[in-house]
mmCIF file of C-alpha atoms in Angstrom:
data_model
loop_
_atom_site.group_PDB
_atom_site.id
_atom_site.type_symbol
_atom_site.label_atom_id
_atom_site.label_comp_id
_atom_site.label_asym_id
_atom_site.label_seq_id
_atom_site.Cartn_x
_atom_site.Cartn_y
_atom_site.Cartn_z
ATOM 1 C CA ALA A 9 0.000 0.000 0.000
ATOM 2 C CA GLN A 10 1.213 3.446 -0.837
ATOM 3 C CA ASN A 11 1.479 6.069 1.894
ATOM 4 C CA LYS A 12 -0.579 9.213 1.207
ATOM 5 C CA ASN A 13 2.569 11.315 1.503
ATOM 6 C CA GLU A 14 4.488 9.230 -1.022
ATOM 7 C CA SER A 15 4.342 9.954 -4.693
ATOM 8 C CA SER A 16 5.225 7.693 -7.541
ATOM 9 C CA ILE A 17 6.868 8.492 -10.819
ATOM 10 C CA SER A 18 6.810 6.368 -13.947
ATOM 11 C CA PHE A 19 9.630 6.087 -16.501
ATOM 12 C CA ALA A 20 9.617 4.899 -20.073
ATOM 13 C CA ALA A 21 12.962 4.312 -21.710
ATOM 14 C CA VAL A 22 13.924 3.349 -25.223
ATOM 15 C CA GLY A 23 17.308 2.721 -26.777
ATOM 16 C CA ASP A 24 18.625 4.192 -29.982
ATOM 17 C CA ILE A 25 16.308 6.497 -31.902
ATOM 18 C CA MET A 26 17.131 6.745 -35.609
ATOM 19 C CA MET A 27 14.392 8.536 -37.530
ATOM 20 C CA GLY A 28 16.107 8.338 -40.923
ATOM 21 C CA THR A 29 18.921 10.164 -42.639
ATOM 22 C CA ASP A 30 19.315 12.269 -45.745
ATOM 23 C CA TYR A 31 23.103 11.817 -45.855
ATOM 24 C CA PRO A 32 24.809 10.597 -47.960
ATOM 25 C CA ARG A 33 21.654 9.158 -49.563
ATOM 26 C CA ASP A 34 18.060 9.971 -48.789
ATOM 27 C CA ARG A 35 16.824 7.286 -46.435
ATOM 28 C CA LEU A 36 14.018 9.235 -44.853
ATOM 29 C CA PRO A 37 10.667 7.631 -44.085
ATOM 30 C CA ALA A 38 7.430 8.736 -45.694
ATOM 31 C CA ASN A 39 5.408 11.541 -44.135
ATOM 32 C CA ASP A 40 8.493 13.121 -42.485
ATOM 33 C CA GLY A 41 8.572 10.170 -40.093
ATOM 34 C CA LYS A 42 5.351 11.219 -38.400
ATOM 35 C CA ASP A 43 4.201 7.577 -38.362
ATOM 36 C CA LEU A 44 7.408 6.128 -36.885
ATOM 37 C CA MET A 45 6.247 6.102 -33.273
ATOM 38 C CA THR A 46 2.493 5.839 -33.753
ATOM 39 C CA ASP A 47 2.316 2.323 -32.309
ATOM 40 C CA VAL A 48 4.201 3.272 -29.128
ATOM 41 C CA GLU A 49 3.148 6.904 -28.656
ATOM 42 C CA GLU A 50 0.464 6.058 -26.100
ATOM 43 C CA ILE A 51 2.954 4.129 -23.959
ATOM 44 C CA LEU A 52 5.631 6.823 -24.219
ATOM 45 C CA LYS A 53 3.212 9.630 -23.397
ATOM 46 C CA SER A 54 1.741 7.757 -20.432
ATOM 47 C CA ALA A 55 5.011 7.901 -18.478
ATOM 48 C CA ASP A 56 5.913 10.843 -16.276
ATOM 49 C CA ILE A 57 9.438 10.826 -17.734
ATOM 50 C CA THR A 58 10.256 9.384 -21.166
ATOM 51 C CA PHE A 59 13.884 8.843 -22.180
ATOM 52 C CA GLY A 60 15.700 7.880 -25.385
ATOM 53 C CA ASN A 61 19.112 7.998 -27.069
ATOM 54 C CA LEU A 62 19.119 10.057 -30.265
ATOM 55 C CA GLU A 63 21.489 8.612 -32.847
ATOM 56 C CA GLY A 64 22.587 11.341 -35.220
ATOM 57 C CA THR A 65 22.155 15.015 -35.752
ATOM 58 C CA LEU A 66 19.090 17.166 -36.400
ATOM 59 C CA LEU A 67 20.412 19.489 -39.080
ATOM 60 C CA ASN A 68 19.516 20.858 -42.488
ATOM 61 C CA GLY A 69 22.510 20.791 -44.813
ATOM 62 C CA GLY A 70 26.074 21.135 -43.685
ATOM 63 C CA GLU A 71 29.091 18.972 -44.305
ATOM 64 C CA PRO A 72 30.018 15.978 -42.144
ATOM 65 C CA GLU A 73 33.057 16.080 -39.908
ATOM 66 C CA LYS A 74 33.039 12.331 -39.405
ATOM 67 C CA GLU A 75 35.153 10.654 -42.052
ATOM 68 C CA CYS A 76 33.985 7.460 -43.706
ATOM 69 C CA LYS A 77 35.862 5.687 -46.482
ATOM 70 C CA ASP A 78 32.818 3.598 -47.411
ATOM 71 C CA THR A 79 29.374 4.977 -46.517
ATOM 72 C CA ASN A 80 27.911 1.515 -47.124
ATOM 73 C CA THR A 81 29.672 0.191 -44.014
ATOM 74 C CA CYS A 82 30.375 3.397 -42.057
ATOM 75 C CA TYR A 83 27.351 5.489 -41.224
ATOM 76 C CA ILE A 84 26.871 9.240 -40.976
ATOM 77 C CA PHE A 85 23.431 10.363 -39.804
ATOM 78 C CA ARG A 86 21.735 13.690 -40.510
ATOM 79 C CA THR A 87 18.013 14.039 -39.933
ATOM 80 C CA PRO A 88 16.108 17.180 -41.006
ATOM 81 C CA THR A 89 15.332 19.608 -38.193
ATOM 82 C CA ASN A 90 11.553 19.287 -38.566
ATOM 83 C CA TYR A 91 11.857 15.716 -37.256
ATOM 84 C CA ILE A 92 12.111 17.265 -33.779
ATOM 85 C CA ASP A 93 8.301 17.188 -33.970
ATOM 86 C CA ASN A 94 8.410 13.398 -33.865
ATOM 87 C CA LEU A 95 10.301 13.383 -30.557
ATOM 88 C CA SER A 96 8.100 16.060 -29.065
ATOM 89 C CA ASN A 97 4.851 14.494 -30.253
ATOM 90 C CA ALA A 98 5.893 11.088 -28.891
ATOM 91 C CA GLY A 99 6.335 12.626 -25.436
ATOM 92 C CA PHE A 100 10.101 12.465 -24.962
ATOM 93 C CA ASP A 101 11.264 14.453 -21.929
ATOM 94 C CA VAL A 102 14.947 13.462 -21.800
ATOM 95 C CA ILE A 103 17.366 12.627 -24.620
ATOM 96 C CA SER A 104 20.912 11.326 -24.544
ATOM 97 C CA LEU A 105 23.201 12.883 -27.112
ATOM 98 C CA ALA A 106 26.214 10.838 -25.974
ATOM 99 C CA ASN A 107 26.980 8.370 -28.741
ATOM 100 C CA ASN A 108 29.087 7.668 -31.795
ATOM 101 C CA HIS A 109 26.847 9.771 -34.083
ATOM 102 C CA ALA A 110 26.331 12.885 -31.926
ATOM 103 C CA PHE A 111 29.117 14.763 -33.711
ATOM 104 C CA ASP A 112 28.735 13.356 -37.243
ATOM 105 C CA PHE A 113 28.280 16.972 -38.384
ATOM 106 C CA GLY A 114 30.609 18.492 -35.815
ATOM 107 C CA GLU A 115 29.797 21.127 -33.217
ATOM 108 C CA ILE A 116 27.233 22.833 -35.480
ATOM 109 C CA GLY A 117 25.270 19.596 -35.806
ATOM 110 C CA TYR A 118 25.393 18.901 -32.078
ATOM 111 C CA ASP A 119 24.539 22.477 -31.117
ATOM 112 C CA THR A 120 21.637 22.674 -33.587
ATOM 113 C CA THR A 121 20.233 19.433 -32.180
ATOM 114 C CA ALA A 122 20.617 20.699 -28.598
ATOM 115 C CA LYS A 123 18.953 24.018 -29.465
ATOM 116 C CA LEU A 124 15.967 22.246 -31.034
ATOM 117 C CA LEU A 125 15.598 20.060 -27.943
ATOM 118 C CA ASP A 126 15.800 23.155 -25.726
ATOM 119 C CA GLN A 127 13.056 24.848 -27.753
ATOM 120 C CA ARG A 128 10.799 21.848 -27.059
ATOM 121 C CA ARG A 129 11.844 21.745 -23.395
ATOM 122 C CA ILE A 130 13.365 18.304 -23.858
ATOM 123 C CA LYS A 131 16.265 17.887 -21.442
ATOM 124 C CA HIS A 132 19.520 16.474 -22.808
ATOM 125 C CA SER A 133 23.112 15.640 -22.023
ATOM 126 C CA GLY A 134 26.027 14.180 -23.895
ATOM 127 C CA LYS A 135 28.503 16.889 -24.802
ATOM 128 C CA LEU A 136 31.561 17.048 -22.581
ATOM 129 C CA GLY A 137 30.585 18.871 -19.383
ATOM 130 C CA SER A 138 26.831 18.772 -20.033
ATOM 131 C CA SER A 139 24.102 17.638 -17.678
ATOM 132 C CA ALA A 140 20.536 18.691 -16.975
ATOM 133 C CA ILE A 141 18.554 19.499 -13.845
ATOM 134 C CA TRP A 142 14.802 20.098 -13.781
ATOM 135 C CA LYS A 143 11.789 19.851 -11.527
ATOM 136 C CA HIS A 144 8.792 17.608 -12.172
ATOM 137 C CA ASP A 145 5.958 17.318 -9.632
ATOM 138 C CA ASN A 146 8.182 18.841 -6.924
ATOM 139 C CA ILE A 147 10.881 16.245 -7.551
ATOM 140 C CA ILE A 148 14.275 17.499 -8.690
ATOM 141 C CA PHE A 149 15.777 15.347 -11.425
ATOM 142 C CA GLY A 150 19.323 15.278 -12.704
ATOM 143 C CA PHE A 151 20.474 13.695 -15.946
ATOM 144 C CA ILE A 152 23.879 12.998 -17.395
ATOM 145 C CA ALA A 153 24.850 10.917 -20.421
ATOM 146 C CA PHE A 154 28.243 9.326 -21.060
ATOM 147 C CA ALA A 155 29.932 7.645 -24.026
ATOM 148 C CA PRO A 156 33.489 6.675 -24.969
ATOM 149 C CA ASN A 157 33.341 8.984 -28.010
ATOM 150 C CA ASP A 158 35.216 12.249 -28.599
ATOM 151 C CA GLY A 159 33.293 15.343 -27.513
ATOM 152 C CA CYS A 160 31.086 13.430 -25.065
ATOM 153 C CA ASN A 161 31.099 13.100 -21.286
ATOM 154 C CA GLN A 162 33.694 10.343 -21.001
ATOM 155 C CA ILE A 163 32.503 7.052 -19.512
ATOM 156 C CA LEU A 164 36.085 5.760 -19.560
ATOM 157 C CA ASP A 165 37.229 8.528 -17.197
ATOM 158 C CA LEU A 166 35.701 6.846 -14.154
ATOM 159 C CA HIS A 167 37.121 9.340 -11.658
ATOM 160 C CA THR A 168 35.494 12.343 -13.396
ATOM 161 C CA ALA A 169 32.299 10.386 -14.129
ATOM 162 C CA ARG A 170 31.894 9.533 -10.433
ATOM 163 C CA LYS A 171 32.446 13.175 -9.480
ATOM 164 C CA LYS A 172 29.831 14.405 -11.979
ATOM 165 C CA VAL A 173 27.234 11.864 -10.879
ATOM 166 C CA SER A 174 27.963 12.591 -7.211
ATOM 167 C CA LYS A 175 27.544 16.339 -7.810
ATOM 168 C CA LEU A 176 24.158 15.731 -9.439
ATOM 169 C CA ASN A 177 23.204 13.398 -6.610
ATOM 170 C CA ASP A 178 23.920 16.159 -4.081
ATOM 171 C CA ALA A 179 21.612 18.578 -5.960
ATOM 172 C CA CYS A 180 18.794 16.234 -6.996
ATOM 173 C CA ASP A 181 16.255 13.802 -5.623
ATOM 174 C CA ILE A 182 16.599 11.403 -8.563
ATOM 175 C CA VAL A 183 19.579 11.095 -10.909
ATOM 176 C CA ILE A 184 19.328 9.431 -14.314
ATOM 177 C CA VAL A 185 22.609 8.212 -15.800
ATOM 178 C CA SER A 186 22.936 7.001 -19.368
ATOM 179 C CA PHE A 187 25.948 5.386 -21.007
#
């Protein structure tokens, strides 16, 4: 039985989100991907906090900074910026940008993606030094995402990772860590 003074919070979490790419070849789904999450939207929206890992960059145009000799076996992902609607409409609250595709289009790609998430009030972390703190139903949440990739909060630097998580833990009621 739940105490009257206790509150509960529900989480939904998904792994890699890849909504399609227009680089180097157009491999975008029909209808700007609006149907990609239709079957799971109700589940994602029903959670208090919904989390996912965005593979790639939300960017229109630009040149990749990631180098691939063969784009049939090495992938570079760039998804048009209007696909942010798909994340927002599906109910995502928190997104990891710590992965091997976060900087496919360099700082401009990462920063454009982060700005679009900010505009939709979707919290994010991934870039070296980044984390997020927010309040939901009087609960303070912290989020930090790690990866072994250049430009990201480094999971392989265990000493610094522990410090960052501990700092969030001191400031928050619940800390979400992704790696």
